[in-house]
XYZ file of C-alpha atoms in Angstrom:
660
model
C 38.825 -3.188 -20.158
C 42.264 -3.218 -18.565
C 43.267 -5.439 -15.687
C 44.985 -3.684 -12.803
C 48.347 -5.073 -13.916
C 47.880 -3.951 -17.525
C 46.846 -0.478 -16.422
C 49.828 -0.268 -14.081
C 52.240 -1.233 -16.872
C 50.917 1.525 -19.087
C 51.156 4.059 -16.267
C 54.764 2.961 -15.671
C 55.446 4.054 -19.235
C 53.412 7.262 -18.995
C 54.830 8.642 -15.727
C 58.429 7.727 -16.574
C 60.660 10.825 -16.875
C 61.870 9.403 -20.174
C 58.387 9.628 -21.686
C 57.686 13.065 -23.160
C 53.903 12.825 -23.261
C 51.988 16.035 -23.886
C 48.609 14.532 -23.151
C 46.581 13.347 -20.181
C 45.530 9.788 -19.350
C 41.955 9.025 -18.346
C 40.902 6.220 -16.021
C 37.230 5.476 -16.461
C 34.717 2.974 -15.151
C 31.434 2.784 -13.231
C 30.960 4.358 -9.807
C 32.637 2.372 -7.047
C 34.657 0.152 -9.369
C 37.892 1.036 -7.592
C 39.459 3.708 -9.792
C 40.557 5.931 -6.912
C 41.820 2.994 -4.885
C 43.802 1.751 -7.857
C 45.541 5.019 -8.650
C 46.464 5.795 -5.042
C 47.741 2.258 -4.494
C 49.722 2.506 -7.711
C 51.588 5.648 -6.699
C 52.137 4.559 -3.110
C 53.620 1.234 -4.195
C 55.712 2.485 -7.138
C 56.745 6.061 -6.584
C 56.739 6.458 -2.811
C 57.838 9.645 -1.040
C 61.147 11.175 -0.018
C 61.602 13.727 2.789
C 62.677 17.214 1.755
C 62.831 20.758 3.082
C 60.064 23.079 2.015
C 61.182 25.755 -0.408
C 58.828 28.053 1.442
C 59.986 27.127 4.961
C 63.771 26.449 4.689
C 64.255 26.799 8.475
C 62.392 23.508 9.148
C 64.332 21.109 11.364
C 64.975 17.571 10.204
C 62.034 16.077 12.111
C 59.665 18.442 10.345
C 60.785 17.657 6.818
C 57.885 17.349 4.411
C 57.292 14.158 2.438
C 58.211 14.745 -1.183
C 55.282 13.360 -3.146
C 55.618 12.345 -6.778
C 51.932 13.016 -7.338
C 49.311 15.524 -6.211
C 45.675 14.527 -5.915
C 42.541 16.659 -6.205
C 38.934 15.545 -6.019
C 36.578 17.645 -8.119
C 33.527 16.393 -6.228
C 31.464 19.468 -5.350
C 34.206 21.837 -6.523
C 32.844 25.046 -8.034
C 35.995 27.043 -8.838
C 39.565 26.570 -10.053
C 40.932 27.919 -6.789
C 39.398 25.007 -4.885
C 41.367 22.615 -7.086
C 44.571 24.623 -6.686
C 44.032 24.692 -2.922
C 44.161 20.923 -2.759
C 47.400 20.772 -4.736
C 48.926 23.610 -2.759
C 48.237 22.020 0.622
C 49.794 18.748 -0.545
C 52.791 20.499 -2.044
C 53.290 22.552 1.147
C 51.603 20.740 4.065
C 53.427 22.913 6.577
C 51.092 25.737 5.653
C 48.065 23.957 7.054
C 47.234 21.290 9.583
C 44.377 19.982 7.466
C 44.361 18.612 3.934
C 40.966 20.001 3.136
C 39.453 22.097 0.411
C 38.850 25.567 1.833
C 37.678 27.613 -1.132
C 40.920 29.405 -2.006
C 41.612 30.710 1.493
C 45.088 29.182 1.881
C 46.322 30.387 -1.466
C 44.831 33.813 -0.842
C 46.642 34.088 2.506
C 49.880 32.874 0.967
C 49.632 35.336 -1.911
C 49.098 38.200 0.511
C 52.056 36.972 2.568
C 54.363 36.791 -0.462
C 53.163 40.119 -1.850
C 53.274 41.911 1.493
C 49.905 43.475 0.769
C 46.336 42.628 -0.072
C 46.180 41.175 -3.589
C 42.739 40.625 -4.977
C 42.662 41.059 -8.728
C 42.662 38.028 -11.008
C 45.649 39.349 -12.989
C 47.703 39.878 -9.846
C 46.787 36.442 -8.571
C 47.731 34.833 -11.879
C 51.340 35.978 -11.846
C 51.874 34.909 -8.250
C 50.174 31.572 -8.750
C 52.484 30.788 -11.668
C 55.487 31.384 -9.443
C 54.017 29.294 -6.649
C 53.557 26.307 -8.907
C 56.982 26.376 -10.520
C 57.990 23.665 -8.046
C 55.511 21.198 -9.636
C 58.141 20.034 -12.054
C 58.087 16.236 -12.492
C 54.874 15.962 -10.482
C 51.952 13.899 -11.750
C 48.609 15.615 -11.172
C 45.538 13.488 -10.496
C 42.058 14.904 -11.058
C 39.371 12.641 -9.587
C 35.554 12.762 -9.838
C 35.497 14.862 -13.000
C 31.806 14.172 -13.630
C 30.863 15.240 -10.084
C 32.295 18.745 -10.336
C 30.004 21.719 -9.741
C 31.942 23.822 -12.238
C 31.430 23.310 -15.992
C 33.425 20.303 -17.171
C 34.871 22.323 -20.057
C 36.283 24.799 -17.534
C 37.777 22.024 -15.393
C 39.321 20.382 -18.447
C 40.652 23.755 -19.562
C 42.561 24.019 -16.283
C 43.933 20.489 -16.723
C 44.947 21.331 -20.284
C 46.891 24.369 -19.095
C 49.011 22.146 -16.852
C 49.580 19.577 -19.601
C 50.107 21.869 -22.579
C 51.748 24.908 -21.035
C 53.514 23.520 -17.952
C 54.435 20.173 -19.548
C 53.049 18.296 -16.535
C 51.517 14.854 -16.664
C 47.895 14.491 -15.628
C 45.629 11.557 -14.860
C 41.894 12.191 -15.016
C 39.507 9.837 -13.193
C 35.895 9.880 -14.345
C 32.748 7.885 -14.914
C 31.959 9.074 -18.432
C 28.489 7.540 -18.308
C 27.458 10.056 -15.618
C 28.547 13.204 -17.424
C 25.538 15.478 -17.831
C 23.848 15.310 -21.224
C 24.077 19.064 -21.736
C 27.881 18.921 -21.361
C 28.695 15.801 -23.379
C 29.377 17.597 -26.674
C 31.813 20.068 -25.099
C 33.334 17.229 -23.095
C 34.008 15.157 -26.227
C 35.684 18.093 -27.976
C 37.873 18.839 -24.962
C 38.730 15.178 -24.505
C 39.887 14.787 -28.121
C 42.416 17.550 -27.587
C 43.495 16.683 -24.046
C 43.314 12.905 -23.488
C 45.737 10.621 -25.303
C 44.807 7.316 -23.671
C 41.598 6.115 -22.002
C 41.889 3.132 -19.674
C 38.715 1.410 -18.521
C 39.716 -0.235 -15.305
C 38.511 -2.807 -12.834
C 40.494 -3.454 -9.689
C 41.078 -6.937 -8.314
C 38.314 -7.486 -5.712
C 40.553 -9.738 -3.618
C 43.255 -7.077 -3.385
C 40.786 -4.288 -2.617
C 39.035 -6.390 0.018
C 42.300 -7.050 1.826
C 43.040 -3.335 1.791
C 39.598 -2.461 3.155
C 39.858 -5.052 5.922
C 42.627 -2.938 7.431
C 39.977 -0.407 8.480
C 37.858 -2.805 10.588
C 38.545 -4.606 13.848
C 40.913 -7.583 13.550
C 38.201 -9.986 14.750
C 35.863 -8.717 12.033
C 38.567 -9.063 9.399
C 39.148 -12.663 10.512
C 35.457 -13.476 9.978
C 35.505 -12.054 6.453
C 38.774 -13.794 5.583
C 37.405 -17.127 6.796
C 34.402 -16.640 4.487
C 36.266 -14.734 1.766
C 35.418 -17.054 -1.127
C 31.663 -16.759 -0.554
C 31.928 -13.008 0.140
C 33.730 -12.403 -3.163
C 31.302 -14.654 -5.059
C 28.476 -12.512 -3.728
C 30.327 -9.337 -4.701
C 31.082 -10.541 -8.224
C 27.545 -11.877 -8.754
C 26.240 -8.309 -9.062
C 26.348 -6.896 -12.585
C 27.830 -3.624 -11.264
C 29.905 -4.478 -8.182
C 31.002 -1.421 -6.244
C 33.990 -1.229 -3.919
C 32.441 1.753 -2.168
C 29.427 -0.348 -1.305
C 31.752 -3.154 -0.186
C 33.541 -0.735 2.131
C 30.276 0.589 3.568
C 28.998 -2.944 4.197
C 32.222 -3.960 5.930
C 31.966 -0.997 8.294
C 28.270 -1.660 8.993
C 29.022 -5.331 9.596
C 31.905 -4.408 11.905
C 29.625 -2.117 13.890
C 26.773 -4.617 14.093
C 28.580 -7.759 15.224
C 30.531 -5.875 17.872
C 27.381 -4.270 19.288
C 25.166 -7.346 19.699
C 25.257 -10.713 21.461
C 28.791 -12.106 21.204
C 27.443 -15.495 20.119
C 27.072 -14.058 16.624
C 30.701 -12.992 16.169
C 31.940 -16.143 17.915
C 30.273 -18.271 15.228
C 32.396 -17.168 12.289
C 30.578 -19.220 9.652
C 27.151 -17.880 10.640
C 28.527 -14.339 10.888
C 29.997 -14.764 7.408
C 26.547 -15.675 6.084
C 25.225 -12.471 7.624
C 27.944 -10.428 5.880
C 26.978 -12.012 2.544
C 23.322 -11.146 3.097
C 24.138 -7.536 3.957
C 26.404 -7.219 0.913
C 23.804 -8.590 -1.509
C 21.111 -6.252 -0.178
C 23.299 -3.168 -0.538
C 24.658 -4.122 -3.970
C 21.123 -4.482 -5.288
C 19.536 -1.524 -3.505
C 22.294 1.092 -3.501
C 23.977 -0.151 -6.657
C 21.096 -1.317 -8.833
C 18.269 0.853 -7.513
C 16.055 -1.947 -6.197
C 13.766 -0.572 -3.494
C 14.561 -1.722 0.035
C 10.826 -2.212 0.525
C 10.880 -4.755 -2.307
C 14.045 -6.723 -1.574
C 12.870 -7.358 1.972
C 10.085 -9.499 0.497
C 12.463 -12.190 -0.782
C 12.024 -15.243 1.422
C 8.617 -14.151 2.726
C 5.304 -15.938 2.220
C 4.072 -13.072 0.004
C 7.028 -13.479 -2.351
C 6.853 -17.263 -2.599
C 3.103 -17.148 -3.106
C 3.441 -14.733 -6.029
C 6.356 -16.722 -7.396
C 4.339 -19.960 -7.372
C 1.265 -18.322 -8.922
C 2.227 -16.821 -12.306
C -0.317 -15.132 -14.542
C -2.312 -16.839 -17.279
C 0.612 -16.628 -19.706
C 2.841 -18.451 -17.246
C 5.058 -15.453 -16.501
C 5.626 -13.654 -13.221
C 4.714 -10.056 -12.490
C 7.595 -7.712 -13.318
C 8.577 -6.945 -9.718
C 8.309 -10.595 -8.681
C 10.542 -11.556 -11.607
C 13.134 -8.982 -10.519
C 13.164 -10.427 -7.006
C 13.338 -13.964 -8.379
C 16.383 -13.011 -10.466
C 18.057 -11.548 -7.382
C 17.376 -14.700 -5.375
C 18.859 -16.867 -8.122
C 21.869 -14.583 -8.630
C 23.356 -15.102 -5.168
C 24.027 -18.805 -4.684
C 25.605 -18.395 -1.256
C 22.537 -16.798 0.327
C 19.575 -18.759 1.649
C 16.994 -15.978 1.453
C 14.386 -18.028 3.285
C 16.725 -18.772 6.188
C 18.799 -15.676 6.864
C 20.736 -15.121 10.074
C 18.832 -11.924 10.901
C 15.573 -10.549 9.459
C 16.199 -8.305 6.463
C 13.980 -5.595 7.976
C 16.400 -5.114 10.872
C 19.427 -5.003 8.570
C 17.818 -2.471 6.245
C 16.725 -0.221 9.096
C 20.309 -0.252 10.349
C 21.991 0.424 6.996
C 19.515 3.160 6.023
C 19.235 5.041 9.311
C 22.049 3.774 11.501
C 19.498 2.625 14.081
C 20.573 -0.724 15.514
C 17.653 -2.629 17.050
C 19.882 -4.442 19.524
C 17.073 -6.020 21.531
C 15.348 -7.513 18.500
C 18.630 -8.679 16.993
C 19.622 -10.382 20.233
C 16.229 -12.091 20.354
C 16.831 -13.464 16.852
C 20.263 -14.680 17.909
C 18.766 -16.387 20.955
C 16.229 -18.205 18.751
C 18.799 -19.395 16.208
C 19.844 -23.010 16.933
C 23.142 -22.415 15.153
C 24.036 -19.736 17.680
C 22.304 -20.658 20.923
C 21.978 -23.469 23.411
C 19.011 -25.625 22.343
C 17.540 -25.284 25.835
C 14.700 -22.782 25.596
C 14.375 -22.949 21.802
C 11.177 -24.732 20.691
C 11.791 -28.173 19.239
C 10.054 -27.303 15.950
C 12.329 -24.278 15.512
C 15.429 -26.384 16.140
C 14.212 -29.100 13.791
C 13.514 -26.505 11.081
C 17.311 -26.180 10.752
C 17.663 -29.950 10.267
C 20.212 -29.687 7.403
C 22.685 -28.051 9.803
C 21.952 -30.080 12.950
C 24.316 -32.710 14.238
C 22.922 -36.229 14.420
C 22.589 -36.009 18.200
C 20.778 -32.648 18.054
C 18.483 -33.936 15.317
C 17.534 -37.041 17.297
C 16.900 -34.942 20.408
C 14.646 -32.479 18.549
C 12.712 -35.312 16.886
C 12.212 -37.080 20.209
C 10.875 -33.896 21.791
C 8.471 -33.295 18.886
C 7.008 -36.796 19.199
C 6.598 -36.416 22.961
C 4.818 -33.081 22.535
C 2.477 -34.568 19.935
C 1.674 -37.565 22.133
C 0.842 -35.287 25.062
C -1.171 -32.921 22.849
C 1.057 -30.071 23.995
C 1.425 -28.373 20.605
C -1.806 -26.418 20.354
C -1.030 -23.252 18.392
C -2.074 -23.504 14.757
C 1.133 -21.968 13.414
C 3.361 -24.391 15.319
C 1.221 -27.331 14.223
C 1.748 -26.326 10.589
C 5.507 -26.087 11.107
C 5.592 -29.565 12.659
C 3.377 -31.031 9.927
C 5.516 -29.526 7.169
C 8.709 -30.862 8.736
C 7.241 -34.349 9.133
C 6.235 -34.348 5.457
C 9.665 -33.129 4.342
C 11.649 -35.549 6.508
C 9.606 -38.483 5.244
C 11.193 -37.733 1.855
C 14.499 -38.651 3.526
C 13.019 -41.962 4.748
C 12.572 -40.717 8.293
C 8.884 -41.331 9.022
C 7.534 -39.787 12.216
C 4.036 -41.222 11.612
C 3.621 -44.814 10.452
C 0.127 -46.012 11.398
C -1.856 -43.626 9.141
C -1.408 -40.828 6.621
C -0.020 -37.517 7.816
C -3.247 -35.745 6.825
C -5.447 -38.187 8.775
C -3.142 -37.944 11.772
C -3.401 -34.159 11.986
C -7.140 -34.230 11.351
C -7.531 -36.396 14.438
C -4.973 -34.313 16.300
C -6.847 -31.065 15.643
C -10.129 -32.568 16.810
C -8.511 -33.891 19.984
C -7.193 -30.497 21.120
C -10.340 -28.427 20.576
C -11.165 -28.424 24.271
C -7.621 -27.713 25.440
C -6.683 -25.068 22.902
C -6.320 -21.547 24.148
C -8.482 -19.030 22.347
C -5.473 -17.260 20.910
C -5.989 -17.008 17.186
C -6.627 -14.603 14.344
C -9.701 -15.373 12.217
C -7.958 -13.794 9.214
C -5.791 -16.898 9.036
C -8.811 -18.902 7.922
C -8.817 -17.095 4.579
C -5.156 -16.096 4.297
C -2.371 -17.882 2.449
C -0.213 -19.340 5.186
C 3.378 -19.665 4.080
C 5.442 -18.682 7.127
C 5.420 -18.089 10.857
C 8.068 -16.854 13.263
C 10.301 -15.589 10.421
C 10.533 -19.151 9.073
C 8.719 -20.446 6.019
C 6.586 -23.562 6.278
C 8.482 -26.551 4.925
C 6.666 -28.598 2.227
C 4.073 -25.857 1.812
C 3.588 -26.728 -1.866
C 2.873 -30.414 -1.207
C -0.679 -31.740 -1.439
C -0.381 -33.207 2.056
C 0.486 -29.836 3.554
C -2.369 -28.158 1.686
C -4.734 -30.783 3.085
C -3.540 -30.120 6.628
C -3.766 -26.367 6.034
C -7.416 -26.777 5.042
C -8.039 -28.714 8.256
C -6.469 -25.868 10.243
C -8.616 -23.314 8.425
C -11.751 -25.266 9.249
C -10.713 -25.424 12.891
C -10.219 -21.667 12.916
C -13.701 -21.207 11.489
C -15.075 -23.448 14.221
C -13.236 -21.453 16.889
C -14.332 -18.175 15.336
C -17.970 -19.245 15.367
C -17.630 -20.449 18.946
C -16.000 -17.177 19.945
C -18.736 -14.980 18.483
C -21.560 -17.155 19.807
C -20.197 -16.574 23.280
C -19.414 -12.918 22.667
C -22.283 -11.650 20.496
C -24.630 -10.552 23.288
C -21.947 -8.436 24.951
C -20.986 -6.953 21.562
C -24.599 -5.893 20.928
C -24.782 -4.335 24.386
C -21.647 -2.311 23.643
C -23.030 -1.167 20.277
C -26.205 0.264 21.774
C -24.996 1.318 25.231
C -21.624 2.815 24.220
C -22.109 4.652 20.898
C -18.481 5.842 20.845
C -17.367 2.228 20.288
C -19.532 1.578 17.249
C -16.490 1.680 14.982
C -16.012 -1.975 15.949
C -18.667 -2.683 13.303
C -16.509 -1.476 10.408
C -12.906 -1.163 11.633
C -10.987 -4.407 11.765
C -8.361 -5.416 14.298
C -9.298 -8.611 16.064
C -6.774 -8.139 18.866
C -8.311 -4.689 19.581
C -11.879 -6.037 19.552
C -12.789 -4.464 16.236
C -14.756 -6.868 14.078
C -15.346 -5.210 10.717
C -14.109 -8.268 8.795
C -15.860 -10.935 10.825
C -19.491 -12.043 10.420
C -21.395 -12.252 13.689
C -24.601 -10.203 13.323
C -26.417 -13.223 11.857
C -26.105 -14.809 15.305
C -28.563 -12.197 16.649
C -32.296 -12.524 16.078
C -33.169 -9.697 13.649
C -36.332 -8.868 15.629
C -34.246 -8.236 18.755
C -31.842 -6.016 16.831
C -34.779 -4.155 15.241
C -36.292 -3.359 18.622
C -33.003 -1.773 19.680
C -32.809 0.245 16.451
C -36.206 1.896 16.956
C -36.528 3.495 20.370
C -39.343 5.860 21.259
C -40.535 5.773 17.630
C -37.160 7.129 16.376
C -34.760 5.192 14.131
C -31.142 5.105 15.337
C -29.604 6.678 12.241
C -26.063 6.604 13.609
C -26.294 2.827 13.916
C -27.716 2.572 10.409
C -24.777 4.598 9.082
C -22.374 2.255 10.885
C -24.123 -0.751 9.315
C -23.863 0.848 5.889
C -20.166 1.521 6.415
C -19.658 -2.094 7.524
C -20.837 -3.431 4.152
C -19.169 -0.643 2.239
C -15.797 -1.674 3.709
C -16.523 -5.318 2.851
C -17.383 -4.591 -0.767
C -15.342 -6.869 -2.991
C -14.023 -8.929 -0.057
C -17.007 -11.159 0.655
C -16.048 -11.750 4.276
C -19.521 -10.867 5.579
C -21.383 -13.154 3.212
C -23.055 -15.018 6.078
C -24.796 -11.787 7.125
C -26.404 -10.931 3.787
C -29.508 -13.038 4.379
C -29.750 -11.612 7.900
C -29.775 -8.039 6.531
C -32.893 -8.817 4.486
C -34.564 -10.308 7.513
C -33.618 -7.240 9.544
C -35.230 -5.014 6.917
C -38.478 -6.993 7.141
C -38.400 -6.831 10.963
C -37.922 -3.051 10.897
C -40.736 -2.602 8.391
C -43.037 -4.619 10.632
C -42.069 -2.561 13.666
C -42.485 0.717 11.771
C -45.978 -0.342 10.691
C -47.020 -0.474 14.356
C -46.101 3.169 14.944
C -48.550 6.024 14.836
C -48.496 8.949 12.458
C -46.326 10.716 11.482
C -43.581 8.432 12.900
C -44.733 5.426 10.887
C -44.097 7.193 7.585
C -40.862 8.865 8.769
C -39.292 5.636 10.066
C -40.434 3.659 7.044
C -38.940 6.233 4.650
C -35.626 6.311 6.481
C -35.450 2.522 6.581
C -36.118 2.384 2.854
C -33.312 4.862 2.151
C -30.717 3.082 4.279
C -31.561 -0.407 3.085
C -31.530 0.684 -0.558
C -27.927 1.800 -0.035
C -26.977 -1.322 1.923
C -28.596 -3.615 -0.657
C -26.652 -1.839 -3.386
C -23.403 -2.484 -1.516
C -24.317 -6.127 -1.010
C -25.232 -6.598 -4.661
C -21.906 -5.119 -5.712
C -20.124 -7.257 -3.174
C -21.492 -10.580 -4.405
C -21.096 -9.789 -8.067
C -24.759 -9.713 -9.170
C -24.982 -6.000 -9.965
C -24.331 -6.663 -13.636
C -27.367 -8.961 -13.770
C -29.578 -6.259 -12.254
C -28.252 -3.671 -14.725
C -29.091 -6.022 -17.582
C -32.597 -6.582 -16.192
C -33.186 -2.838 -15.873
C -32.048 -2.337 -19.468
C -34.815 -4.770 -20.491
C -37.328 -2.723 -18.430
C -37.729 -5.587 -15.990
C -39.736 -4.907 -12.821
C -37.881 -3.429 -9.869
C -35.855 -5.860 -7.813
C -37.722 -6.906 -4.682
C -36.356 -7.775 -1.302
C -37.272 -11.389 -1.928
C -35.356 -11.453 -5.215
C -32.264 -10.138 -3.458
C -32.618 -12.799 -0.790
C -32.857 -15.433 -3.515
C -29.848 -13.974 -5.321
C -27.824 -14.098 -2.123
C -28.852 -17.682 -1.484
C -28.103 -18.734 -5.052
C -24.700 -17.088 -4.926
C -23.910 -18.788 -1.618
C -25.048 -22.168 -2.920
C -22.858 -21.778 -5.997
C -19.857 -21.186 -3.753
């Protein structure tokens, strides 16, 4: 691999008029490595331009003189014919013919040919002779052919055109390509053509520092100042990727420029914090656009899901493949604190993928960041979470406020309590002990009990069984410590107590809704606590089964719609075990319905009994599968054991519950 200086020295030799080289030079390297930037910078810095009169338009005045370029550049990206390549050269050689330097499918050359010929010229042979005369003025020019592998025309045809310039017109040509991306079906022909045409292959990598400075010219001066102030970290992030891409760098710089100038000015005014944001954006794009990591995966780094999987390897002690990939990414970028980013990754990814800038949400994040905002209005626990970056005065103020809130029992939300507990545990490791008269676990046990009556019923019962690792976009500090786990268990128990209290107060109204408003019966199996859908939460066992049975059989007819909803409730819970407390109740409900059916006259007694038997057979099957005893029943049936009775299922449920 050549350095930029080494490559430039060789090109000095190659393009020199004294060098009679009848071969082309190839610059190769991965996509985005800076090949195009290098070659254009090389010619602009070394060969420059001189004004001259056009040979086609000699009447030009002095102000209209064309720049005399020592090189002509053509990109083969998307090109499907030779004329499209010649168009690009022609426009550069004679810019007075067109106001745009664009590829236009041969139209310019066609118009010029007709102009020179004084008639319509269409045949290939006629065109050929005129084209040769047009390009006689290419003497001493260096032709650059970029994006060879991205051409729509066969590579052998493109290289044949290049060869005609080199071999027949004695012109010098530089080919820019990523050889790795040449299509498999063209590689053999490409190799044969290359052996004949290319005399030197230079694998190049541009200097990231130089390229960065060049790219900063295209963003606002204030943005460039932020990047320059944080340049060392920005370049470390760039170089940490195994395939750094200058195109990705450029895209990130423009996105960053757009973002910080569109949101709360506190972000761009804090240059160090803004620099951290630029690093985060760069790492995401290098990995996702450059390495193919899914955006949906990289956003997990720093979340509770990621850290939980990372701290719970499989039996062999290794991480799942995707978790290992994310762990490697986290470790690769030393300058990024993935668990404490300036803005949530979800907002950055939505912006870079779609261009949609969630200004309101971004400004809310800025307002909640103690490094960017006035502490007034930011919760003390959130300020203290950033303790490594707080001044001594700010730290003391946040600590004082936390202690006052604890003394007044003003912190009542479970999530905030866990944040405070985790911070107290962590800061004690630095010999700053918030609690001195008892253990931290005992303190929060007493604290939780003391706020039961003042707590607002604003909770999610799912938290009782979930793995709590973060809240408010911030991970819980000390979450792996035994003390934190003990406090977390206390919180879970409190949630269970509140959940039970909630459903005891609510169960009668829920039952009324179930039987009086049939359209709302989905609350039995759908689950969204905030929308009053309770499919995941046990509460039916709080109703006397005899009362429920009387509502199920009305006018000697079984409510089959309700039975189907009950069946769906346990079907959705299969394998989750959340409704375990209701399993015993289901058996009691079956007995109550059988007793009520027995009191009916014929034929309703037999009809209701048969329907009950069918529904409860299905529900019992779902319950057996759910508690993991189906395999025991299958084994018993294989030994021709007697059919399982309701009582045996009740006993199995009780035994399973006792074992838990």
